[in-house]
Coordinates of C-alpha atoms and ligand atoms in Angstrom, one line a residue:
Chain M
M1 CA 124.9 73.0 91.0
E2 CA 125.8 73.3 87.3
L3 CA 124.1 74.3 84.1
R4 CA 123.5 71.2 82.0
K5 CA 123.9 72.7 78.6
S6 CA 123.2 69.4 76.9
Y7 CA 119.5 70.0 77.6
F8 CA 117.9 72.1 74.9
A9 CA 121.4 72.6 73.4
D10 CA 119.9 73.6 70.0
V11 CA 117.3 76.0 71.4
R12 CA 119.2 77.8 74.1
K13 CA 122.3 79.5 72.9
D14 CA 122.9 81.8 75.8
D15 CA 125.7 81.1 78.1
L16 CA 124.4 81.4 81.7
H17 CA 126.7 81.6 84.7
E18 CA 124.4 82.6 87.5
I19 CA 123.5 79.2 88.9
G20 CA 125.3 78.5 92.1
Q21 CA 126.9 81.9 92.2
P22 CA 126.3 84.2 95.1
R23 CA 124.9 87.6 93.9
P24 CA 124.8 90.6 96.1
R25 CA 121.3 91.9 96.6
S26 CA 120.9 95.6 96.2
D27 CA 118.9 95.9 99.5
S28 CA 121.1 93.8 101.8
P29 CA 123.5 96.6 102.8
G30 CA 120.5 98.4 104.3
H31 CA 119.3 95.3 106.0
V32 CA 122.6 94.4 107.8
T33 CA 123.2 98.0 109.0
G34 CA 119.6 98.6 110.1
K35 CA 119.2 101.4 107.6
T36 CA 116.4 99.9 105.5
A37 CA 113.3 102.0 106.0
F38 CA 110.3 99.7 106.7
F39 CA 107.0 101.6 106.8
A40 CA 106.9 101.6 110.6
D41 CA 110.3 103.2 110.7
R42 CA 108.7 106.4 109.5
N43 CA 108.0 108.7 112.4
F44 CA 105.9 111.8 112.4
P45 CA 105.2 114.1 115.3
G46 CA 101.6 114.0 116.4
T47 CA 100.9 110.6 115.0
L48 CA 97.5 109.1 116.0
H49 CA 97.2 105.4 116.6
L50 CA 94.3 103.4 115.1
K51 CA 92.8 100.4 116.8
M52 CA 90.0 98.3 115.4
V53 CA 86.9 97.1 117.3
R54 CA 86.3 93.7 115.9
S55 CA 83.4 91.3 115.8
P56 CA 83.4 88.6 118.5
H57 CA 80.9 86.6 116.5
H58 CA 81.1 84.5 113.4
H59 CA 77.8 85.8 112.1
A60 CA 75.6 88.4 113.6
R61 CA 73.3 91.2 112.9
I62 CA 74.4 94.6 114.4
R63 CA 71.4 96.1 116.3
S64 CA 73.2 99.2 117.5
I65 CA 76.6 100.7 118.0
D66 CA 77.3 103.1 120.9
T67 CA 80.6 104.9 120.6
S68 CA 79.8 107.7 123.1
E69 CA 81.9 106.4 126.0
A70 CA 84.8 105.6 123.7
E71 CA 84.7 109.1 122.3
R72 CA 84.9 110.6 125.8
H73 CA 88.0 108.5 126.7
P74 CA 91.0 110.6 127.3
G75 CA 93.3 110.8 124.3
V76 CA 90.6 109.8 121.8
V77 CA 90.5 112.1 118.7
K78 CA 88.1 110.3 116.4
V79 CA 85.9 107.3 116.2
L80 CA 84.9 105.9 112.8
T81 CA 82.0 103.8 111.8
A82 CA 80.6 102.5 108.4
K83 CA 78.8 105.8 107.7
D84 CA 82.1 107.7 107.7
V85 CA 83.5 105.6 104.8
P86 CA 82.6 107.2 101.5
H87 CA 82.4 104.0 99.5
N88 CA 82.1 101.3 102.2
V89 CA 81.3 98.3 100.1
Y90 CA 84.2 97.2 97.9
T91 CA 86.0 94.2 96.4
I92 CA 89.6 94.4 95.4
L93 CA 89.4 92.6 92.1
I94 CA 86.8 95.1 90.8
L95 CA 89.8 96.7 89.2
I96 CA 89.8 93.8 86.8
Q97 CA 86.0 93.6 86.6
I98 CA 85.6 90.8 89.0
G99 CA 82.6 91.8 91.1
P100 CA 80.3 92.1 92.8
E101 CA 81.5 94.4 95.5
D102 CA 80.9 92.2 98.6
E103 CA 83.0 93.4 101.5
T104 CA 82.6 96.3 104.0
V105 CA 85.5 98.4 105.1
L106 CA 83.7 98.8 108.5
A107 CA 80.8 96.4 109.1
D108 CA 77.4 97.9 108.3
G109 CA 74.4 96.1 109.9
K110 CA 76.0 92.7 109.9
V111 CA 79.2 90.9 110.6
R112 CA 80.2 87.7 108.7
W113 CA 83.3 86.5 110.4
K114 CA 84.9 86.6 113.8
G115 CA 87.3 89.4 113.8
E116 CA 85.6 91.6 111.2
P117 CA 86.3 95.3 111.7
V118 CA 83.3 97.3 113.0
V119 CA 84.6 100.5 114.6
A120 CA 88.0 102.3 114.2
V121 CA 89.3 104.3 117.1
L122 CA 92.0 106.9 116.7
A123 CA 93.8 108.2 119.7
E124 CA 97.0 110.0 120.9
T125 CA 98.6 106.8 122.1
E126 CA 98.2 103.1 121.3
R127 CA 97.1 102.5 124.8
A128 CA 94.4 105.1 124.8
A129 CA 93.1 103.7 121.5
Q130 CA 93.1 100.2 122.9
E131 CA 91.3 101.2 126.1
A132 CA 88.7 103.3 124.2
A133 CA 88.1 100.4 121.7
A134 CA 87.1 98.3 124.7
K135 CA 84.5 100.9 125.6
V136 CA 82.6 100.7 122.3
K137 CA 79.3 99.0 122.9
I138 CA 77.9 96.9 120.1
D139 CA 74.6 95.1 120.4
Y140 CA 74.6 91.9 118.3
E141 CA 71.9 89.4 117.4
V142 CA 73.9 86.2 116.8
L143 CA 72.9 84.3 113.6
P144 CA 73.6 80.7 112.7
A145 CA 77.0 80.4 111.0
V146 CA 78.4 77.9 108.6
F147 CA 82.1 76.8 108.6
D148 CA 82.2 73.8 106.2
M149 CA 82.2 74.2 102.5
E150 CA 80.0 71.3 101.7
E151 CA 77.5 72.3 104.4
A152 CA 77.5 75.9 102.9
L153 CA 76.6 74.6 99.5
K154 CA 73.6 72.6 100.8
P155 CA 70.1 74.1 100.4
G156 CA 68.9 75.8 103.5
A157 CA 72.5 76.7 104.7
P158 CA 72.8 80.1 106.4
L159 CA 73.4 82.8 103.7
V160 CA 76.9 84.2 104.4
N161 CA 77.1 87.1 102.0
E162 CA 74.0 88.8 100.7
Y163 CA 76.0 90.6 98.0
H164 CA 76.3 87.2 96.3
G165 CA 72.9 85.8 97.2
Q166 CA 74.2 82.3 97.4
N167 CA 77.2 80.7 99.2
Y168 CA 79.3 80.3 96.0
Y169 CA 80.9 82.7 93.6
L170 CA 78.8 82.9 90.4
Y171 CA 81.2 82.7 87.4
D172 CA 80.1 83.4 83.9
S173 CA 80.2 79.6 83.6
G174 CA 77.7 79.2 86.5
E175 CA 78.2 77.9 90.0
C176 CA 81.8 76.8 89.3
R177 CA 84.6 77.1 86.9
K178 CA 84.4 74.3 84.4
V179 CA 86.9 72.5 82.1
R180 CA 85.5 69.9 79.7
F181 CA 87.9 68.0 77.4
G182 CA 87.1 64.7 75.7
D183 CA 84.7 62.3 77.2
V184 CA 85.6 61.6 80.8
E185 CA 82.9 58.9 81.4
A186 CA 84.0 57.0 78.3
G187 CA 87.5 57.3 79.6
F188 CA 86.6 55.8 83.0
A189 CA 84.6 53.0 81.2
S190 CA 87.7 52.0 79.2
A191 CA 90.1 52.2 82.1
D192 CA 91.7 49.2 83.8
H193 CA 91.4 50.9 87.2
V194 CA 89.5 53.8 88.6
L195 CA 90.7 55.5 91.8
E196 CA 88.8 58.3 93.6
Q197 CA 90.4 60.0 96.5
S198 CA 89.7 63.2 98.4
Y199 CA 92.3 65.6 99.9
Q200 CA 91.7 68.4 102.3
S201 CA 93.8 71.3 103.7
S202 CA 93.3 73.8 106.5
P203 CA 93.9 77.6 106.2
I204 CA 97.6 78.5 106.5
E205 CA 98.8 81.8 107.9
H206 CA 101.8 83.5 106.3
A207 CA 103.1 84.7 109.6
P208 CA 105.4 87.4 108.2
T209 CA 107.9 88.7 110.8
E210 CA 106.7 92.2 110.1
T211 CA 103.0 92.6 110.7
T212 CA 100.6 94.3 108.2
G213 CA 100.3 98.1 108.5
C214 CA 100.8 101.6 107.2
V215 CA 101.6 105.1 108.4
V216 CA 99.8 107.9 106.6
A217 CA 100.9 111.5 106.7
P218 CA 98.7 114.4 105.4
E219 CA 100.7 116.7 103.2
G220 CA 100.4 120.5 102.9
N221 CA 99.0 120.2 99.4
D222 CA 95.9 118.3 100.3
R223 CA 97.6 115.0 99.4
F224 CA 98.2 112.0 101.6
T225 CA 101.4 110.0 101.7
C226 CA 100.9 106.4 102.7
Y227 CA 103.9 104.4 103.8
T228 CA 102.8 100.9 103.5
N229 CA 104.1 97.3 103.4
T230 CA 101.6 96.3 100.8
Q231 CA 102.7 93.8 98.2
A232 CA 100.3 95.3 95.8
M233 CA 101.1 99.0 95.6
F234 CA 99.0 100.1 92.7
F235 CA 96.2 97.7 93.5
T236 CA 96.0 99.3 96.9
L237 CA 96.3 102.8 95.6
D238 CA 93.4 102.3 93.1
N239 CA 91.2 100.6 95.6
A240 CA 91.9 103.2 98.2
S241 CA 90.9 105.8 95.6
I242 CA 87.6 104.0 95.1
I243 CA 86.8 103.5 98.8
L244 CA 87.7 107.0 99.7
Q245 CA 86.2 108.5 96.5
M246 CA 89.4 110.5 96.2
P247 CA 91.2 111.0 92.9
G248 CA 94.4 108.9 92.7
N249 CA 96.5 112.0 92.4
K250 CA 95.7 112.9 96.0
L251 CA 97.3 109.7 97.1
H252 CA 101.0 109.1 97.2
F253 CA 102.0 105.6 98.1
V254 CA 105.5 104.8 99.3
G255 CA 106.5 101.2 99.8
G256 CA 108.2 98.2 98.2
T257 CA 110.0 97.3 101.4
V258 CA 108.1 94.4 102.9
G259 CA 109.1 92.5 106.0
G260 CA 107.9 89.2 104.6
G261 CA 104.7 88.9 102.7
F262 CA 104.3 85.6 101.0
G263 CA 101.0 86.8 99.5
G264 CA 99.6 87.9 102.9
K265 CA 100.0 91.6 102.1
V266 CA 98.1 91.9 98.9
D267 CA 94.7 92.7 100.3
V268 CA 93.6 96.3 100.7
I269 CA 93.0 96.3 104.4
V270 CA 94.8 98.9 106.5
E271 CA 95.4 101.7 104.0
P272 CA 92.0 103.1 103.2
I273 CA 90.8 103.5 106.8
A274 CA 94.1 105.0 107.9
I275 CA 94.0 107.5 105.1
L276 CA 90.4 108.3 106.0
G277 CA 91.5 108.8 109.6
A278 CA 94.3 111.2 108.5
K279 CA 91.8 113.1 106.3
L280 CA 89.2 113.5 109.0
T281 CA 91.7 114.5 111.7
G282 CA 94.4 116.3 109.7
R283 CA 97.0 114.2 111.6
P284 CA 99.4 111.4 110.7
V285 CA 97.9 108.0 111.4
S286 CA 99.6 104.7 112.2
F287 CA 97.6 101.5 111.8
I288 CA 99.8 98.4 112.6
Y289 CA 98.4 94.9 113.2
S290 CA 99.4 93.4 116.5
R291 CA 100.9 90.0 116.3
E292 CA 97.6 88.6 117.4
E293 CA 95.8 90.4 114.5
E294 CA 98.4 89.2 112.0
M295 CA 97.8 85.6 113.1
Q296 CA 94.0 85.8 113.5
I297 CA 92.7 88.6 111.3
S298 CA 94.9 88.8 108.2
S299 CA 93.8 86.5 105.3
P300 CA 95.3 83.0 105.4
R301 CA 95.7 80.7 102.4
A302 CA 92.2 79.2 101.7
A303 CA 91.2 75.9 103.1
E304 CA 90.7 73.6 100.2
K305 CA 89.1 70.3 99.4
V306 CA 90.0 68.4 96.2
V307 CA 88.3 65.3 95.0
I308 CA 90.2 63.5 92.2
K309 CA 88.9 60.5 90.2
D310 CA 91.3 59.0 87.8
G311 CA 91.1 56.2 85.2
V312 CA 94.4 54.5 84.5
M313 CA 95.6 51.7 82.2
K314 CA 97.9 48.9 83.3
D315 CA 100.5 50.3 80.9
G316 CA 100.6 53.5 82.9
R317 CA 98.5 55.9 80.8
I318 CA 96.0 58.0 82.6
V319 CA 93.0 58.0 80.4
A320 CA 90.5 60.1 82.4
R321 CA 90.6 62.6 85.2
K322 CA 87.6 64.2 87.0
V323 CA 88.3 66.8 89.7
T324 CA 86.0 68.7 92.0
G325 CA 87.8 71.5 93.8
Y326 CA 86.5 73.6 96.7
T327 CA 88.2 76.8 97.8
D328 CA 87.0 78.3 101.1
A329 CA 86.9 82.1 100.5
G330 CA 85.7 82.7 104.0
A331 CA 83.1 85.5 104.2
Y332 CA 84.4 87.7 101.4
S333 CA 85.9 87.2 97.9
R334 CA 89.2 89.0 98.1
H335 CA 91.4 87.0 95.7
S336 CA 89.6 83.6 96.1
P337 CA 87.4 83.6 92.9
Y338 CA 90.7 83.9 91.0
G339 CA 92.4 81.2 93.1
A340 CA 89.6 78.8 92.4
Q341 CA 89.7 79.6 88.7
K342 CA 93.5 79.0 88.6
G343 CA 92.8 75.6 90.1
A344 CA 90.5 74.7 87.3
G345 CA 93.2 75.3 84.7
H346 CA 95.8 73.5 86.8
Y347 CA 94.2 70.3 88.0
P348 CA 95.3 68.1 85.1
G349 CA 98.8 68.8 86.4
P350 CA 101.7 68.7 84.0
Y351 CA 100.3 65.6 82.4
T352 CA 98.6 64.9 79.1
I353 CA 95.3 63.3 79.8
P354 CA 92.8 62.8 76.9
N355 CA 89.6 63.1 78.9
V356 CA 89.2 65.7 81.6
W357 CA 86.3 67.1 83.6
I358 CA 86.9 69.8 86.2
D359 CA 84.6 71.8 88.5
T360 CA 86.1 74.3 90.9
Y361 CA 83.9 76.1 93.4
C362 CA 84.7 79.3 95.3
V363 CA 82.6 78.9 98.5
Y364 CA 81.6 81.4 101.1
T365 CA 81.6 80.5 104.8
N366 CA 81.7 82.4 108.1
R367 CA 85.5 81.9 108.3
T368 CA 88.2 84.5 108.1
P369 CA 88.4 85.7 104.5
S370 CA 91.2 83.9 102.7
S371 CA 93.3 85.3 99.9
A372 CA 96.6 85.0 98.2
M373 CA 99.5 82.9 99.4
R374 CA 102.4 81.6 97.3
G375 CA 100.8 79.8 94.4
F376 CA 97.3 80.0 95.9
G377 CA 94.8 78.0 93.9
V378 CA 97.4 75.5 92.7
T379 CA 99.7 74.6 95.6
I380 CA 97.3 72.5 97.6
G381 CA 96.1 71.0 94.2
D382 CA 99.7 70.0 93.5
F383 CA 99.9 68.3 96.8
A384 CA 96.7 66.4 96.1
L385 CA 97.7 65.6 92.5
E386 CA 101.2 64.3 93.3
V387 CA 99.9 62.1 96.2
Q388 CA 97.3 60.8 93.8
M389 CA 100.0 60.1 91.2
D390 CA 101.9 58.0 93.7
K391 CA 98.8 56.1 94.6
L392 CA 98.0 55.4 91.0
A393 CA 101.5 54.2 90.4
R394 CA 101.2 51.9 93.4
L395 CA 97.8 50.6 92.2
I396 CA 99.3 49.4 88.9
G397 CA 102.6 48.3 90.4
M398 CA 104.7 50.8 88.5
D399 CA 107.7 53.0 89.6
P400 CA 106.2 56.4 90.5
L401 CA 108.8 58.3 88.5
E402 CA 108.5 56.1 85.4
F403 CA 104.7 56.5 85.7
R404 CA 105.2 60.3 85.5
F405 CA 107.4 60.0 82.4
I406 CA 104.6 58.1 80.7
N407 CA 102.1 60.9 81.4
A408 CA 104.3 64.0 81.2
Y409 CA 103.2 66.7 78.9
R410 CA 105.4 67.5 75.9
D411 CA 105.5 70.3 73.4
G412 CA 102.6 70.3 71.1
D413 CA 100.3 68.4 73.5
M414 CA 96.9 70.1 74.0
K415 CA 96.1 70.9 77.6
A416 CA 92.6 70.3 78.9
H417 CA 91.9 74.1 79.0
R418 CA 93.0 74.3 75.3
Q419 CA 96.3 75.9 75.6
P420 CA 98.8 74.0 73.5
T421 CA 101.9 73.0 75.5
E422 CA 105.0 75.1 74.7
G423 CA 108.4 75.1 76.2
A424 CA 107.8 72.1 78.4
A425 CA 110.8 70.8 80.4
L426 CA 109.2 68.3 82.7
I427 CA 110.9 65.3 81.2
E428 CA 114.3 66.9 81.4
C429 CA 113.7 68.0 85.0
M430 CA 112.7 64.4 85.9
Q431 CA 115.8 63.0 84.1
E432 CA 118.0 65.3 86.1
A433 CA 116.1 64.5 89.3
S434 CA 116.5 60.8 88.6
R435 CA 120.3 61.3 88.5
A436 CA 120.5 63.7 91.4
A437 CA 118.3 61.5 93.7
N438 CA 119.9 58.3 92.4
W439 CA 116.5 57.0 91.5
P440 CA 117.2 55.2 88.2
V441 CA 114.6 54.8 85.6
A442 CA 114.5 52.7 82.4
E443 CA 116.9 53.8 79.6
K444 CA 113.9 54.7 77.3
F445 CA 112.8 57.4 79.7
M446 CA 116.3 58.8 80.0
A447 CA 116.2 59.1 76.1
M448 CA 112.9 61.0 76.0
S449 CA 112.6 64.6 75.2
S450 CA 110.0 67.3 75.8
Y451 CA 110.3 68.8 72.4
V452 CA 111.7 66.3 69.9
K453 CA 108.8 64.5 68.4
G454 CA 109.0 60.7 68.6
A455 CA 111.8 60.8 71.2
Chain D
M1 CA 100.6 111.2 132.0
A2 CA 103.6 111.9 134.2
K3 CA 106.9 111.7 132.3
V4 CA 110.0 110.1 133.7
P5 CA 113.6 110.9 132.6
V6 CA 115.8 108.2 131.1
Q7 CA 119.5 108.5 130.3
F8 CA 121.8 105.9 128.8
T9 CA 124.4 105.5 126.2
L10 CA 123.4 104.1 122.8
N11 CA 126.2 102.8 120.7
G12 CA 128.6 104.9 122.7
S13 CA 126.7 108.2 122.6
E14 CA 124.8 109.8 125.4
K15 CA 121.0 109.9 125.1
A16 CA 118.4 111.5 127.4
E17 CA 114.7 111.5 127.0
F18 CA 111.5 112.1 128.9
I19 CA 109.1 109.2 128.4
D20 CA 105.8 108.0 129.7
S21 CA 106.3 105.6 132.6
G22 CA 105.9 102.1 131.2
T23 CA 107.3 102.8 127.8
T24 CA 109.3 99.9 126.4
L25 CA 112.9 100.3 125.4
L26 CA 111.9 99.3 121.9
H27 CA 109.4 102.1 121.7
A28 CA 111.8 104.6 123.3
L29 CA 114.6 103.7 120.9
R30 CA 112.5 103.7 117.8
D31 CA 110.0 106.4 118.3
K32 CA 111.8 108.8 120.7
I33 CA 115.5 108.5 120.0
G34 CA 115.2 107.5 116.4
D35 CA 117.2 104.3 116.2
T36 CA 114.8 102.1 114.2
S37 CA 117.2 99.3 113.7
P38 CA 115.5 97.2 116.5
K39 CA 112.3 95.9 114.9
G40 CA 108.9 95.1 116.5
G41 CA 107.7 91.8 115.2
C42 CA 105.5 90.8 118.1
H43 CA 105.9 93.1 121.1
Q44 CA 105.5 90.0 123.2
G45 CA 108.9 88.5 123.5
T46 CA 108.5 85.7 120.9
C47 CA 110.3 86.8 117.7
G48 CA 113.6 88.3 118.7
A49 CA 113.5 91.1 116.1
C50 CA 113.9 93.7 118.8
S51 CA 117.1 92.2 120.3
V52 CA 119.6 94.6 121.7
I53 CA 122.6 94.3 124.0
I54 CA 122.3 96.0 127.3
D55 CA 125.4 96.1 129.5
G56 CA 126.8 93.0 127.8
E57 CA 123.6 91.0 127.9
L58 CA 121.3 90.1 125.1
R59 CA 117.8 91.5 125.8
L60 CA 114.4 91.8 124.2
S61 CA 113.8 95.5 124.0
C62 CA 110.0 94.9 123.7
L63 CA 110.0 93.4 127.1
T64 CA 112.4 95.9 128.7
L65 CA 111.0 99.0 130.3
A66 CA 113.1 102.0 129.2
E67 CA 113.1 103.5 132.7
T68 CA 115.1 100.4 133.9
C69 CA 117.9 101.2 131.5
N70 CA 119.1 104.4 133.3
G71 CA 122.9 104.5 133.2
A72 CA 123.1 101.4 130.9
A73 CA 125.3 100.9 127.8
I74 CA 123.0 99.8 125.0
S75 CA 124.2 98.5 121.6
T76 CA 122.1 98.0 118.5
T77 CA 122.9 96.9 114.9
S78 CA 122.9 100.5 113.7
G79 CA 126.0 101.1 115.7
L80 CA 128.0 98.1 114.5
S81 CA 129.8 99.4 111.5
E82 CA 132.6 101.8 112.1
G83 CA 133.6 104.5 109.7
G84 CA 131.6 102.9 106.9
V85 CA 133.4 99.6 107.4
L86 CA 131.0 96.7 108.0
H87 CA 131.4 94.5 111.1
P88 CA 132.4 91.0 110.1
L89 CA 128.9 89.8 111.0
Q90 CA 127.3 92.3 108.7
R91 CA 129.8 91.4 106.0
A92 CA 129.1 87.7 106.4
F93 CA 125.3 88.2 106.4
L94 CA 125.7 90.1 103.1
D95 CA 128.0 87.6 101.5
T96 CA 126.2 84.4 102.4
F97 CA 122.8 85.6 101.5
A98 CA 121.6 85.4 105.1
T99 CA 119.1 88.2 104.7
Q100 CA 116.0 88.4 102.5
C101 CA 113.3 90.8 103.7
G102 CA 115.8 91.9 106.3
F103 CA 113.2 92.4 109.1
C104 CA 114.8 89.8 111.4
T105 CA 118.3 90.8 110.5
P106 CA 119.2 93.4 113.1
G107 CA 117.9 91.1 115.8
M108 CA 119.8 88.1 114.4
I109 CA 123.0 90.1 114.2
M110 CA 122.7 91.3 117.8
A111 CA 122.1 87.7 119.0
A112 CA 125.1 86.5 116.9
K113 CA 127.3 89.3 118.2
M114 CA 126.5 88.4 121.7
L115 CA 127.6 84.8 121.0
L116 CA 130.8 85.8 119.3
D117 CA 131.7 88.3 122.0
H118 CA 131.8 85.4 124.5
T119 CA 132.5 82.5 122.2
P120 CA 134.8 83.6 119.4
N121 CA 134.9 80.1 117.8
P122 CA 131.5 78.6 118.3
S123 CA 130.4 75.2 117.2
R124 CA 127.4 74.9 114.9
D125 CA 125.3 73.8 117.8
E126 CA 126.3 76.8 119.8
V127 CA 125.3 79.0 116.9
V128 CA 121.9 77.3 116.6
E129 CA 121.4 77.7 120.4
A130 CA 122.3 81.4 120.3
L131 CA 119.9 82.1 117.5
S132 CA 117.1 80.0 118.9
G133 CA 115.2 83.0 120.2
N134 CA 115.1 84.7 116.8
I135 CA 112.5 83.9 114.1
C136 CA 113.2 84.3 110.5
R137 CA 110.3 83.6 108.1
C138 CA 112.1 84.1 104.8
T139 CA 115.7 83.1 104.5
G140 CA 115.7 79.8 106.2
Y141 CA 118.1 79.3 109.1
E142 CA 120.9 77.6 107.3
P143 CA 122.4 80.7 105.5
I144 CA 122.1 82.6 108.8
I145 CA 124.0 79.8 110.7
Q146 CA 126.6 79.8 107.9
A147 CA 126.9 83.6 108.1
V148 CA 127.7 83.5 111.9
L149 CA 130.2 80.7 111.4
T150 CA 131.8 82.6 108.5
A151 CA 132.1 85.8 110.6
A152 CA 133.7 83.8 113.4
R153 CA 136.2 82.4 111.0
S154 CA 137.0 85.8 109.5
N155 CA 137.4 87.2 113.1
S156 CA 139.9 84.5 114.0
Q157 CA 141.8 85.0 110.7
N158 CA 142.1 88.7 111.5
A159 CA 143.3 88.0 115.0
A160 CA 145.9 85.5 113.8
Ligands
FES1 S1 109.3 92.4 119.2 FE1 110.4 91.8 120.9 S2 110.5 89.6 120.7 FE2 109.2 90.2 119.1
FES2 S1 114.8 87.8 106.3 FE1 112.6 88.1 106.4 S2 112.3 87.4 108.5 FE2 114.3 86.9 108.2

């Protein structure tokens, strides 16, 4: 790999040497000697182990919870239910004013997905906590559930989340995020060809090698130190402060060492309840997901459905694009309203299209709540868009790479969501890719530039 | 619960503990003895993060009962470097960027050490086979395979 300084020669003066050079990481010596301290490597005498009793149903009303037998189980120190949590209904993005609060720390009256936490058991050993958890008796009235986004949006579908009142996130723009640019119907009417395709994905689990968890130690000064593998330290601290109704200065978070995250550790899931357990028992608490919980309970990447309709000219120009995107949030919002919103801005792709219409829905279903994962909101969209681009190129009998040169955005082009393009480098990347992959394109495309007008 | 005594050497030093019967070696090493270099990624024998060497054999410490290790000689990654000098495998993992989050690394290094102890000049296929019980979710296996081959080369250079 080399730095091609010919690109942007007159705008980039700096002399970069990093590409292709190995660089020592500051944390590697700890990794190779086993000295790196992951959260679970913190050990405190008298630590209690927390195990969660989870809903076996996708959607059910809770008639009653009986924890008496679990409480009597040898080794059990504390059993927590919704009433023990000071501010039980929360939503993580409330910190940036994205509400309403729609998720319970421990289920209260209703469960909305299979695996939802209902009762937390704290015991001297993991085994005692596990055995006692099995003795919690919960009487459920099973409710009809909905797993498909389009079904969930139909009138009469079971209502997943009462805090929303309907099975979609209500944006200030209405039932979906909308982008309107030019006149998409006129664009289709003038197009030589129109192609509509739909693309779908399943939820994807991050499967980090280290499972989600934290260890909380009560300090002598009324503070709690929380050793955690969260990827969102301050987000978690602030949300824990809200959920526990505890000033932030009582909470000391230690972390930054994450045994693989990929976005799967940005939700605020284990810390608040573990801190609460430490507060109510005065003992250190460890709450670590089992491998099974990591795979089944932690938020996956959302399932998505993307319907793309494009109008294209024989000469290769895309003249209109209409996209309807659906993001399956599962039962609760977490980061999904934001993911769906990102999709709305992203669906035109890195292409300049004069007429664009985009609707993206964040939909609630009785599935495991989804959340962040590497480029969530845009990654599945990119898959759909680029497959669509290949299909369009084939439709008009054009080389797929040349087709992308024709439509590539360049500096100064207005994007559909009204951000002028700046610092584009798509053309140059494709020129380099064309060389590297030995996929030649016509000379005029190799002479193009992202930023020189008329080139 | 009745406690049982266990006694073994860990990286050359004597260890003795009273543990609950049924305690895994992983748990005993990490939470009783304080060697946290073996990691628990699954506690069910599928990820390899807990790999240690017991009496010259690579074992998953999450599936090994501590009480079966009486009298054994156990090695873990924390005991590999001597006097602050990294073992060639540790050096190679560092130099070839074979570690990202580092959670799989101690287990990988143990599996690799086991291979090099018996097969000082392994083929690439032998490396792949030796690491096949260890999952890495971040780095990608190629740099890890390269690290093991690099360490083998530097070993044989040192021996020559
Ligand atoms: S923890 Fe032992 S194999 Fe995963
Ligand atoms: S470096 Fe993260 S699992 Fe291997």
